[in-house]
């Protein structure tokens, strides 16, 4: 080995060849030029036409390829996210993966009663605390809906609940532009100023176009709001094969890419260099139930192919894993969540959400969040790989120990054991006798116990009481008619 040679060996997965990526890219451009996209926003239509687009029919805009290529040149390939207190920086780029929960589930499996019920604000607060305590989760979404509150302003309370109970970056949703304005004010108040928020941003907004090829007015208003203020925005929606997309995976992928490229174009025409995060993925419809499946093989395939497309475009991506179509936390849930976590890790997706979803995104589970945190720990260790160097090959150590020795007490073992070996928190590796002595607990028993421990004892870096009072006062407003932003 050459002296000083050192390399990190990491596993990865690539699904599409360069030639196949080009075919899908060209097909997507053809969709935009020939079929076009529906745009329900006069100002955006005017912007597109002024840059060289043309109208196919009322609200349907054809987009020439050269505009898409220009937009891809201007979009940032890296987005930096911070915790609300500064803290750890997430560099959303390349093949770096970060994990977080999902949003707006109407139901939850109660970790204490085991019953399925509607979510409340307390559930959102609890979910935030659980995410804050999970060392392998990097960001959070609200993971519920506060059904007891007026729905016109509930999402503002969701934001306060997340900010008050976790210091990790927040991906949030908003039901209206007025609420967007108030949530932005809240983020500025937490950061200290607009300049401070721009320098150490801790929020990302999530909004959706509609498949097949529709940009609704509400989604565009939120997109433009974020673009104008430099807030990173996730502009994404999933294609369901045989439903709002072709039955063929190739067609569904090309359609998804076309829809997302048109969204990127709108954002970049509004402001060159605006930070945007996208996905091109989709999934299948189960013909027996007409349900959009969250963990089908088709979803895994489309996610992997979509990641390859995003790598070609050099844009940050939004993925999905740690979820299940199962109604409860059972063996199916563990299998489906685990499979998707490992596939997403190998694909190198950037922000990976929906950790903890049950029932195809309808039900939240704190127990599932904690289970997936353990699985993500395995995935992170797997993706870390290992270092190949003179030190790690340990040839002199092997020679010193010899054919009949052991390495247990060697200095080399002491130096490397902890960073080379992943130690689980919940997965059991004891003997049968030891397991019996500890109460014969299953993985699900240990997960639930961990959830209860977090809710009872985890300490969050709190917001000042006076600031929290101001945030709640702003959340309670029924309109967004505050001072101009």
Short mmCIF file of C-alpha atoms in Angstrom, two decimals:
data_model
loop_
_atom_site.label_atom_id
_atom_site.label_comp_id
_atom_site.label_asym_id
_atom_site.label_seq_id
_atom_site.Cartn_x
_atom_site.Cartn_y
_atom_site.Cartn_z
CA UNK A 1 0.00 0.00 0.00
CA UNK A 2 1.23 3.51 -0.83
CA UNK A 3 2.28 5.44 2.26
CA UNK A 4 -0.47 7.84 3.30
CA UNK A 5 -3.12 6.06 1.21
CA UNK A 6 -6.54 6.56 2.77
CA UNK A 7 -10.03 6.22 1.31
CA UNK A 8 -13.54 5.81 2.71
CA UNK A 9 -15.40 2.91 1.12
CA UNK A 10 -19.17 3.48 1.10
CA UNK A 11 -21.99 1.46 -0.46
CA UNK A 12 -24.39 3.15 -2.85
CA UNK A 13 -27.02 2.28 -5.41
CA UNK A 14 -27.63 3.58 -8.90
CA UNK A 15 -30.72 2.53 -10.82
CA UNK A 16 -30.49 4.33 -14.18
CA UNK A 17 -27.65 4.47 -16.69
CA UNK A 18 -26.56 7.77 -18.26
CA UNK A 19 -28.38 6.83 -21.46
CA UNK A 20 -31.59 6.02 -19.60
CA UNK A 21 -31.42 9.31 -17.68
CA UNK A 22 -31.15 11.17 -20.98
CA UNK A 23 -34.16 9.33 -22.40
CA UNK A 24 -36.32 10.26 -19.42
CA UNK A 25 -35.05 13.84 -19.42
CA UNK A 26 -35.87 14.29 -23.11
CA UNK A 27 -39.28 12.67 -22.63
CA UNK A 28 -40.03 15.13 -19.82
CA UNK A 29 -39.01 18.09 -21.97
CA UNK A 30 -41.30 16.79 -24.71
CA UNK A 31 -44.22 16.71 -22.25
CA UNK A 32 -43.58 20.32 -21.29
CA UNK A 33 -43.20 21.53 -24.89
CA UNK A 34 -46.05 19.55 -26.43
CA UNK A 35 -48.62 18.98 -23.67
CA UNK A 36 -47.81 21.84 -21.32
CA UNK A 37 -48.87 22.50 -17.73
CA UNK A 38 -51.96 24.14 -16.26
CA UNK A 39 -51.15 27.30 -14.28
CA UNK A 40 -53.88 28.85 -12.12
CA UNK A 41 -52.10 32.12 -11.39
CA UNK A 42 -52.25 35.11 -13.79
CA UNK A 43 -48.98 36.63 -12.56
CA UNK A 44 -47.12 33.36 -13.08
CA UNK A 45 -48.62 32.92 -16.55
CA UNK A 46 -47.48 36.43 -17.44
CA UNK A 47 -44.00 35.65 -16.12
CA UNK A 48 -43.77 32.46 -18.19
CA UNK A 49 -45.00 34.16 -21.36
CA UNK A 50 -42.54 37.02 -20.93
CA UNK A 51 -39.67 34.51 -20.88
CA UNK A 52 -40.66 32.67 -24.05
CA UNK A 53 -43.44 30.23 -23.13
CA UNK A 54 -46.65 30.02 -25.17
CA UNK A 55 -50.30 29.30 -24.45
CA UNK A 56 -51.79 26.04 -25.64
CA UNK A 57 -55.24 26.88 -24.28
CA UNK A 58 -56.70 28.83 -21.38
CA UNK A 59 -54.33 28.42 -18.39
CA UNK A 60 -52.29 25.75 -20.20
CA UNK A 61 -48.72 26.86 -20.87
CA UNK A 62 -46.19 25.21 -23.16
CA UNK A 63 -42.61 25.45 -21.90
CA UNK A 64 -39.63 25.41 -24.30
CA UNK A 65 -36.65 23.25 -23.38
CA UNK A 66 -34.12 26.06 -23.26
CA UNK A 67 -35.92 27.69 -20.32
CA UNK A 68 -35.75 24.47 -18.32
CA UNK A 69 -32.04 24.10 -19.05
CA UNK A 70 -31.42 27.67 -17.89
CA UNK A 71 -33.37 27.10 -14.68
CA UNK A 72 -31.34 23.98 -13.91
CA UNK A 73 -28.16 26.04 -14.22
CA UNK A 74 -29.29 28.56 -11.60
CA UNK A 75 -30.77 26.38 -8.87
CA UNK A 76 -28.45 25.87 -5.87
CA UNK A 77 -27.07 22.37 -5.40
CA UNK A 78 -26.66 22.91 -1.64
CA UNK A 79 -28.99 24.16 1.09
CA UNK A 80 -27.81 24.71 4.66
CA UNK A 81 -30.26 24.17 7.52
CA UNK A 82 -29.73 24.88 11.21
CA UNK A 83 -31.54 24.17 14.44
CA UNK A 84 -33.63 27.01 15.87
CA UNK A 85 -30.84 27.71 18.37
CA UNK A 86 -28.12 27.61 15.72
CA UNK A 87 -26.76 24.18 16.54
CA UNK A 88 -25.88 21.44 14.11
CA UNK A 89 -25.81 22.37 10.43
CA UNK A 90 -27.39 20.08 7.85
CA UNK A 91 -25.82 20.41 4.41
CA UNK A 92 -28.52 19.22 2.04
CA UNK A 93 -26.42 18.22 -0.96
CA UNK A 94 -24.87 15.34 -2.92
CA UNK A 95 -25.69 11.97 -1.30
CA UNK A 96 -26.05 13.23 2.27
CA UNK A 97 -29.22 11.86 3.86
CA UNK A 98 -31.23 13.40 6.69
CA UNK A 99 -34.35 11.91 8.24
CA UNK A 100 -37.56 13.30 9.67
CA UNK A 101 -41.24 12.73 10.33
CA UNK A 102 -44.32 13.54 8.23
CA UNK A 103 -47.18 15.99 8.63
CA UNK A 104 -50.92 16.40 9.06
CA UNK A 105 -51.98 12.86 9.90
CA UNK A 106 -55.63 12.88 11.05
CA UNK A 107 -55.20 9.88 13.38
CA UNK A 108 -52.69 8.47 15.87
CA UNK A 109 -52.18 5.18 17.68
CA UNK A 110 -52.02 6.30 21.30
CA UNK A 111 -48.79 5.00 22.88
CA UNK A 112 -50.48 4.61 26.27
CA UNK A 113 -53.90 3.18 25.43
CA UNK A 114 -53.06 1.52 22.12
CA UNK A 115 -56.25 2.98 20.62
CA UNK A 116 -56.53 4.76 17.28
CA UNK A 117 -58.01 8.25 17.69
CA UNK A 118 -57.94 11.73 16.18
CA UNK A 119 -54.79 13.75 16.73
CA UNK A 120 -54.62 16.79 19.01
CA UNK A 121 -52.16 19.61 19.64
CA UNK A 122 -50.72 17.59 22.51
CA UNK A 123 -49.86 14.80 20.07
CA UNK A 124 -47.94 17.28 17.90
CA UNK A 125 -46.04 18.48 20.96
CA UNK A 126 -45.30 14.88 21.98
CA UNK A 127 -44.12 13.97 18.48
CA UNK A 128 -41.76 16.95 18.49
CA UNK A 129 -40.30 15.87 21.83
CA UNK A 130 -39.80 12.33 20.55
CA UNK A 131 -38.02 13.58 17.42
CA UNK A 132 -35.88 15.87 19.54
CA UNK A 133 -34.77 12.87 21.61
CA UNK A 134 -34.11 10.55 18.65
CA UNK A 135 -30.43 10.88 17.80
CA UNK A 136 -30.83 9.62 14.23
CA UNK A 137 -33.68 11.98 13.26
CA UNK A 138 -32.53 15.30 11.86
CA UNK A 139 -35.69 17.37 11.24
CA UNK A 140 -39.37 17.31 12.09
CA UNK A 141 -42.81 17.89 10.65
CA UNK A 142 -45.98 18.27 12.70
CA UNK A 143 -47.08 14.60 12.55
CA UNK A 144 -50.72 15.41 13.24
CA UNK A 145 -53.60 17.85 13.09
CA UNK A 146 -54.90 19.76 16.11
CA UNK A 147 -58.54 18.80 15.62
CA UNK A 148 -59.71 20.66 18.73
CA UNK A 149 -58.61 24.02 17.26
CA UNK A 150 -60.19 26.10 14.47
CA UNK A 151 -58.78 24.51 11.33
CA UNK A 152 -58.31 27.89 9.65
CA UNK A 153 -55.45 28.67 12.04
CA UNK A 154 -54.45 25.24 13.39
CA UNK A 155 -51.28 25.04 11.30
CA UNK A 156 -49.89 28.09 13.12
CA UNK A 157 -50.31 26.27 16.41
CA UNK A 158 -48.61 23.26 14.83
CA UNK A 159 -45.57 25.44 14.12
CA UNK A 160 -45.45 26.78 17.68
CA UNK A 161 -45.75 23.24 19.06
CA UNK A 162 -42.81 22.08 16.95
CA UNK A 163 -40.61 25.08 17.74
CA UNK A 164 -41.33 24.87 21.47
CA UNK A 165 -40.64 21.15 21.79
CA UNK A 166 -37.64 20.57 19.53
CA UNK A 167 -34.57 22.54 18.51
CA UNK A 168 -34.17 20.64 15.21
CA UNK A 169 -34.97 22.15 11.77
CA UNK A 170 -38.68 22.37 10.94
CA UNK A 171 -40.44 21.47 7.71
CA UNK A 172 -43.90 23.01 7.92
CA UNK A 173 -47.14 23.23 5.96
CA UNK A 174 -49.66 26.08 5.84
CA UNK A 175 -53.29 26.05 4.77
CA UNK A 176 -53.29 29.64 3.50
CA UNK A 177 -51.03 32.48 2.45
CA UNK A 178 -52.19 34.46 5.49
CA UNK A 179 -50.96 31.68 7.77
CA UNK A 180 -47.70 31.54 5.80
CA UNK A 181 -47.16 35.20 6.63
CA UNK A 182 -47.76 34.65 10.34
CA UNK A 183 -45.54 31.56 10.47
CA UNK A 184 -42.78 33.53 8.78
CA UNK A 185 -43.19 36.24 11.44
CA UNK A 186 -42.88 33.55 14.11
CA UNK A 187 -39.66 32.23 12.57
CA UNK A 188 -38.23 35.75 12.43
CA UNK A 189 -39.14 36.29 16.09
CA UNK A 190 -37.41 33.04 17.08
CA UNK A 191 -34.30 33.83 15.00
CA UNK A 192 -34.17 37.42 16.22
CA UNK A 193 -34.40 39.18 12.87
CA UNK A 194 -34.95 38.53 9.17
CA UNK A 195 -31.21 38.76 8.59
CA UNK A 196 -30.52 36.23 11.35
CA UNK A 197 -33.08 33.87 9.85
CA UNK A 198 -31.46 34.13 6.41
CA UNK A 199 -28.01 33.47 7.86
CA UNK A 200 -29.00 30.49 10.02
CA UNK A 201 -32.28 29.36 8.57
CA UNK A 202 -34.15 26.61 10.44
CA UNK A 203 -37.38 26.36 8.40
CA UNK A 204 -38.42 24.76 5.12
CA UNK A 205 -41.89 25.08 3.63
CA UNK A 206 -43.68 22.15 1.99
CA UNK A 207 -46.31 22.75 -0.70
CA UNK A 208 -47.64 20.72 -3.61
CA UNK A 209 -48.64 21.00 -7.26
CA UNK A 210 -51.25 18.47 -8.43
CA UNK A 211 -50.62 15.50 -10.68
CA UNK A 212 -50.77 15.13 -13.61
CA UNK A 213 -49.66 18.68 -14.55
CA UNK A 214 -51.49 21.32 -12.50
CA UNK A 215 -50.05 24.25 -10.54
CA UNK A 216 -52.90 25.49 -8.27
CA UNK A 217 -53.09 29.13 -7.28
CA UNK A 218 -52.70 28.41 -3.58
CA UNK A 219 -49.57 26.32 -4.07
CA UNK A 220 -48.05 28.94 -6.36
CA UNK A 221 -48.78 31.74 -3.89
CA UNK A 222 -46.91 29.85 -1.19
CA UNK A 223 -44.08 29.03 -3.58
CA UNK A 224 -43.65 32.67 -4.58
CA UNK A 225 -43.85 33.80 -0.95
CA UNK A 226 -40.93 31.52 -0.06
CA UNK A 227 -38.93 32.42 -3.16
CA UNK A 228 -39.24 36.14 -2.41
CA UNK A 229 -37.94 35.69 1.16
CA UNK A 230 -35.25 33.11 0.53
CA UNK A 231 -37.05 30.37 2.45
CA UNK A 232 -36.16 26.91 1.09
CA UNK A 233 -39.28 25.37 -0.38
CA UNK A 234 -40.16 21.76 -1.09
CA UNK A 235 -42.39 21.81 -4.15
CA UNK A 236 -43.47 18.27 -4.76
CA UNK A 237 -46.26 15.82 -5.33
CA UNK A 238 -46.38 12.11 -6.04
CA UNK A 239 -47.69 10.41 -9.14
CA UNK A 240 -49.92 7.40 -8.58
CA UNK A 241 -49.71 4.91 -11.44
CA UNK A 242 -53.00 4.10 -13.18
CA UNK A 243 -54.64 7.00 -11.32
CA UNK A 244 -53.10 10.41 -11.92
CA UNK A 245 -50.26 8.98 -13.97
CA UNK A 246 -49.64 6.26 -16.56
CA UNK A 247 -49.74 2.62 -15.49
CA UNK A 248 -46.15 2.20 -16.68
CA UNK A 249 -43.37 3.22 -14.31
CA UNK A 250 -41.38 4.85 -17.11
CA UNK A 251 -44.35 7.02 -18.06
CA UNK A 252 -45.09 7.90 -14.43
CA UNK A 253 -41.46 8.92 -13.90
CA UNK A 254 -41.33 11.08 -17.04
CA UNK A 255 -44.58 12.79 -16.00
CA UNK A 256 -43.29 13.43 -12.48
CA UNK A 257 -40.04 14.87 -13.80
CA UNK A 258 -41.93 17.17 -16.19
CA UNK A 259 -44.20 18.47 -13.41
CA UNK A 260 -41.32 19.15 -11.07
CA UNK A 261 -39.15 20.78 -13.75
CA UNK A 262 -41.99 23.19 -14.50
CA UNK A 263 -42.17 24.06 -10.80
CA UNK A 264 -38.43 24.60 -10.67
CA UNK A 265 -38.68 26.88 -13.68
CA UNK A 266 -41.36 29.04 -12.05
CA UNK A 267 -39.26 29.39 -8.91
CA UNK A 268 -36.06 30.24 -10.77
CA UNK A 269 -37.78 32.74 -13.08
CA UNK A 270 -39.11 34.48 -9.99
CA UNK A 271 -35.63 34.67 -8.47
CA UNK A 272 -32.51 33.07 -9.87
CA UNK A 273 -30.67 31.04 -7.27
CA UNK A 274 -33.70 30.52 -5.04
CA UNK A 275 -33.29 27.40 -2.84
CA UNK A 276 -35.69 24.62 -3.88
CA UNK A 277 -36.03 20.95 -3.02
CA UNK A 278 -37.94 18.54 -5.23
CA UNK A 279 -38.78 14.94 -5.84
CA UNK A 280 -39.87 13.12 -8.96
CA UNK A 281 -41.16 9.98 -7.32
CA UNK A 282 -44.49 8.20 -7.27
CA UNK A 283 -46.07 4.92 -6.34
CA UNK A 284 -48.68 2.45 -7.46
CA UNK A 285 -52.40 2.22 -6.85
CA UNK A 286 -53.61 -1.04 -5.39
CA UNK A 287 -56.40 -1.99 -7.83
CA UNK A 288 -58.34 -3.75 -5.07
CA UNK A 289 -58.66 -0.65 -2.88
CA UNK A 290 -57.68 2.32 -5.14
CA UNK A 291 -55.26 3.36 -2.37
CA UNK A 292 -51.96 5.10 -3.14
CA UNK A 293 -49.50 2.62 -1.64
CA UNK A 294 -46.72 4.00 0.51
CA UNK A 295 -44.41 1.00 0.49
CA UNK A 296 -44.95 -0.95 -2.70
CA UNK A 297 -42.04 -2.30 -4.77
CA UNK A 298 -43.09 0.18 -7.46
CA UNK A 299 -42.57 3.06 -5.04
CA UNK A 300 -39.08 1.85 -4.19
CA UNK A 301 -38.22 1.56 -7.89
CA UNK A 302 -39.55 5.03 -8.71
CA UNK A 303 -37.78 6.56 -5.73
CA UNK A 304 -34.44 5.08 -6.78
CA UNK A 305 -34.89 6.18 -10.39
CA UNK A 306 -36.01 9.65 -9.28
CA UNK A 307 -32.92 10.03 -7.13
CA UNK A 308 -30.76 9.31 -10.19
CA UNK A 309 -32.61 12.01 -12.13
CA UNK A 310 -32.07 14.52 -9.32
CA UNK A 311 -28.37 13.65 -9.15
CA UNK A 312 -28.15 14.35 -12.88
CA UNK A 313 -29.80 17.74 -12.33
CA UNK A 314 -27.67 18.40 -9.20
CA UNK A 315 -30.62 19.51 -7.08
CA UNK A 316 -31.48 18.67 -3.45
CA UNK A 317 -34.15 15.99 -3.10
CA UNK A 318 -37.11 15.05 -0.92
CA UNK A 319 -37.62 11.37 -0.19
CA UNK A 320 -39.94 9.13 1.79
CA UNK A 321 -39.21 6.19 4.07
CA UNK A 322 -39.93 4.77 7.49
CA UNK A 323 -43.63 4.43 6.74
CA UNK A 324 -46.02 1.57 6.10
CA UNK A 325 -49.40 0.63 4.72
CA UNK A 326 -50.05 -1.42 7.87
CA UNK A 327 -52.71 -0.09 10.26
CA UNK A 328 -50.74 -0.86 13.43
CA UNK A 329 -47.12 -1.27 14.45
CA UNK A 330 -46.66 -4.92 13.60
CA UNK A 331 -44.32 -7.15 11.60
CA UNK A 332 -45.59 -5.73 8.32
CA UNK A 333 -44.89 -2.21 9.55
CA UNK A 334 -41.35 -3.09 10.62
CA UNK A 335 -40.62 -4.90 7.35
CA UNK A 336 -41.95 -2.14 5.09
CA UNK A 337 -40.43 0.74 7.06
CA UNK A 338 -37.07 -1.00 7.29
CA UNK A 339 -36.91 -1.91 3.60
CA UNK A 340 -37.59 1.66 2.52
CA UNK A 341 -35.11 3.12 5.01
CA UNK A 342 -32.29 0.96 3.67
CA UNK A 343 -33.21 1.59 0.03
CA UNK A 344 -33.38 5.36 0.56
CA UNK A 345 -30.06 5.32 2.36
CA UNK A 346 -28.42 3.44 -0.51
CA UNK A 347 -30.00 5.79 -3.06
CA UNK A 348 -28.59 8.85 -1.31
CA UNK A 349 -31.84 10.80 -1.04
CA UNK A 350 -31.35 14.06 0.90
CA UNK A 351 -34.30 14.99 3.15
CA UNK A 352 -36.25 11.80 3.84
CA UNK A 353 -39.63 12.30 5.51
CA UNK A 354 -42.73 10.42 6.69
CA UNK A 355 -40.85 8.44 9.34
CA UNK A 356 -43.51 7.05 11.67
CA UNK A 357 -46.47 6.96 9.27
CA UNK A 358 -48.93 4.07 9.44
CA UNK A 359 -51.97 3.33 7.26
CA UNK A 360 -50.62 4.89 4.06
CA UNK A 361 -50.06 8.24 5.72
CA UNK A 362 -53.35 8.50 7.63
CA UNK A 363 -52.12 7.47 11.09
CA UNK A 364 -49.17 8.59 13.19
CA UNK A 365 -47.32 6.47 15.71
CA UNK A 366 -44.75 7.66 18.23
CA UNK A 367 -43.71 4.04 18.67
CA UNK A 368 -43.05 3.79 14.94
CA UNK A 369 -40.89 6.92 15.07
CA UNK A 370 -38.73 5.37 17.78
CA UNK A 371 -38.55 2.04 15.94
CA UNK A 372 -37.44 3.76 12.75
CA UNK A 373 -34.86 5.80 14.65
CA UNK A 374 -33.18 2.50 15.48
CA UNK A 375 -33.41 1.28 11.88
CA UNK A 376 -32.01 4.58 10.61
CA UNK A 377 -29.08 4.13 12.99
CA UNK A 378 -28.33 0.84 11.24
CA UNK A 379 -28.69 2.49 7.83
CA UNK A 380 -26.41 5.39 8.75
CA UNK A 381 -23.74 2.98 9.95
CA UNK A 382 -24.09 0.91 6.79
CA UNK A 383 -23.71 3.98 4.55
CA UNK A 384 -20.73 5.17 6.57
CA UNK A 385 -18.85 2.14 5.24
CA UNK A 386 -15.24 1.79 6.35
CA UNK A 387 -11.87 3.44 5.94
CA UNK A 388 -9.18 1.69 3.94
CA UNK A 389 -5.73 2.82 5.06
CA UNK A 390 -2.48 1.55 6.49
CA UNK A 391 -3.89 2.07 9.98
CA UNK A 392 -7.18 0.23 9.37
CA UNK A 393 -5.64 -2.69 7.47
CA UNK A 394 -3.73 -3.33 10.70
CA UNK A 395 -1.06 -5.55 9.11
CA UNK A 396 1.49 -4.82 11.84
CA UNK A 397 -1.12 -5.45 14.52
CA UNK A 398 -2.09 -8.79 12.96
CA UNK A 399 1.60 -9.76 12.78
CA UNK A 400 2.17 -8.69 16.39
CA UNK A 401 -0.81 -10.67 17.73
CA UNK A 402 0.11 -13.68 15.64
CA UNK A 403 -1.87 -16.75 14.57
CA UNK A 404 -2.89 -17.80 18.11
CA UNK A 405 -3.39 -14.47 19.91
CA UNK A 406 -6.39 -12.21 20.45
CA UNK A 407 -7.10 -8.55 19.85
CA UNK A 408 -9.33 -7.77 22.84
CA UNK A 409 -6.81 -5.75 24.85
CA UNK A 410 -4.70 -4.37 22.03
CA UNK A 411 -4.36 -0.58 21.76
CA UNK A 412 -5.55 -0.77 18.15
CA UNK A 413 -8.85 -2.29 19.34
CA UNK A 414 -9.25 0.40 21.98
CA UNK A 415 -8.67 3.11 19.37
CA UNK A 416 -11.10 1.79 16.79
CA UNK A 417 -13.76 -0.40 18.39
CA UNK A 418 -16.34 2.25 19.21
CA UNK A 419 -16.24 4.09 15.91
CA UNK A 420 -16.26 0.86 13.90
CA UNK A 421 -19.03 -0.93 15.80
CA UNK A 422 -22.66 0.19 15.94
CA UNK A 423 -24.32 -0.46 19.31
CA UNK A 424 -28.14 -0.71 19.29
CA UNK A 425 -30.40 0.83 21.88
CA UNK A 426 -33.51 -1.31 21.29
CA UNK A 427 -32.45 -4.31 19.20
CA UNK A 428 -31.70 -7.20 21.57
CA UNK A 429 -28.47 -9.21 21.23
CA UNK A 430 -28.44 -10.97 24.59
CA UNK A 431 -28.61 -14.70 25.18
CA UNK A 432 -31.95 -16.44 25.64
CA UNK A 433 -31.33 -16.74 29.39
CA UNK A 434 -30.42 -13.06 29.70
CA UNK A 435 -33.49 -12.12 27.67
CA UNK A 436 -35.71 -14.16 30.00
CA UNK A 437 -34.14 -12.57 33.06
CA UNK A 438 -34.86 -9.10 31.65
CA UNK A 439 -38.57 -9.86 31.26
CA UNK A 440 -38.85 -11.60 27.85
CA UNK A 441 -39.63 -8.27 26.18
CA UNK A 442 -40.24 -8.00 22.45
CA UNK A 443 -38.87 -5.23 20.26
CA UNK A 444 -42.30 -3.57 20.36
CA UNK A 445 -42.29 -3.70 24.19
CA UNK A 446 -38.92 -1.98 24.33
CA UNK A 447 -39.99 0.62 21.76
CA UNK A 448 -43.07 1.56 23.78
CA UNK A 449 -41.05 1.78 26.98
CA UNK A 450 -38.60 4.12 25.24
CA UNK A 451 -41.46 6.37 24.04
CA UNK A 452 -42.79 6.66 27.59
CA UNK A 453 -39.31 7.43 28.92
CA UNK A 454 -38.89 10.25 26.40
CA UNK A 455 -42.26 11.82 27.17
CA UNK A 456 -41.62 11.60 30.91
CA UNK A 457 -38.02 12.76 31.11
CA UNK A 458 -36.59 14.23 27.89
CA UNK A 459 -35.52 17.84 28.38
CA UNK A 460 -35.88 20.23 25.44
CA UNK A 461 -33.94 23.47 24.94
CA UNK A 462 -36.94 25.67 25.67
CA UNK A 463 -38.01 28.99 24.20
CA UNK A 464 -38.21 31.99 26.57
CA UNK A 465 -41.65 32.23 28.18
CA UNK A 466 -42.19 35.76 26.88
CA UNK A 467 -41.40 34.69 23.31
CA UNK A 468 -43.67 31.67 23.57
CA UNK A 469 -46.49 33.93 24.75
CA UNK A 470 -45.98 36.19 21.72
CA UNK A 471 -45.96 33.20 19.37
CA UNK A 472 -49.21 31.87 20.78
CA UNK A 473 -50.80 35.30 20.50
CA UNK A 474 -49.82 35.42 16.83
CA UNK A 475 -51.10 31.88 16.28
CA UNK A 476 -54.49 32.82 17.71
CA UNK A 477 -55.11 35.55 15.14
CA UNK A 478 -57.81 34.54 12.71
CA UNK A 479 -56.34 36.54 9.82
CA UNK A 480 -52.89 37.29 8.54
CA UNK A 481 -53.53 41.03 8.52
CA UNK A 482 -50.40 42.01 10.38
CA UNK A 483 -47.76 44.55 9.38
CA UNK A 484 -46.36 44.16 5.85
CA UNK A 485 -43.51 41.71 5.39
#
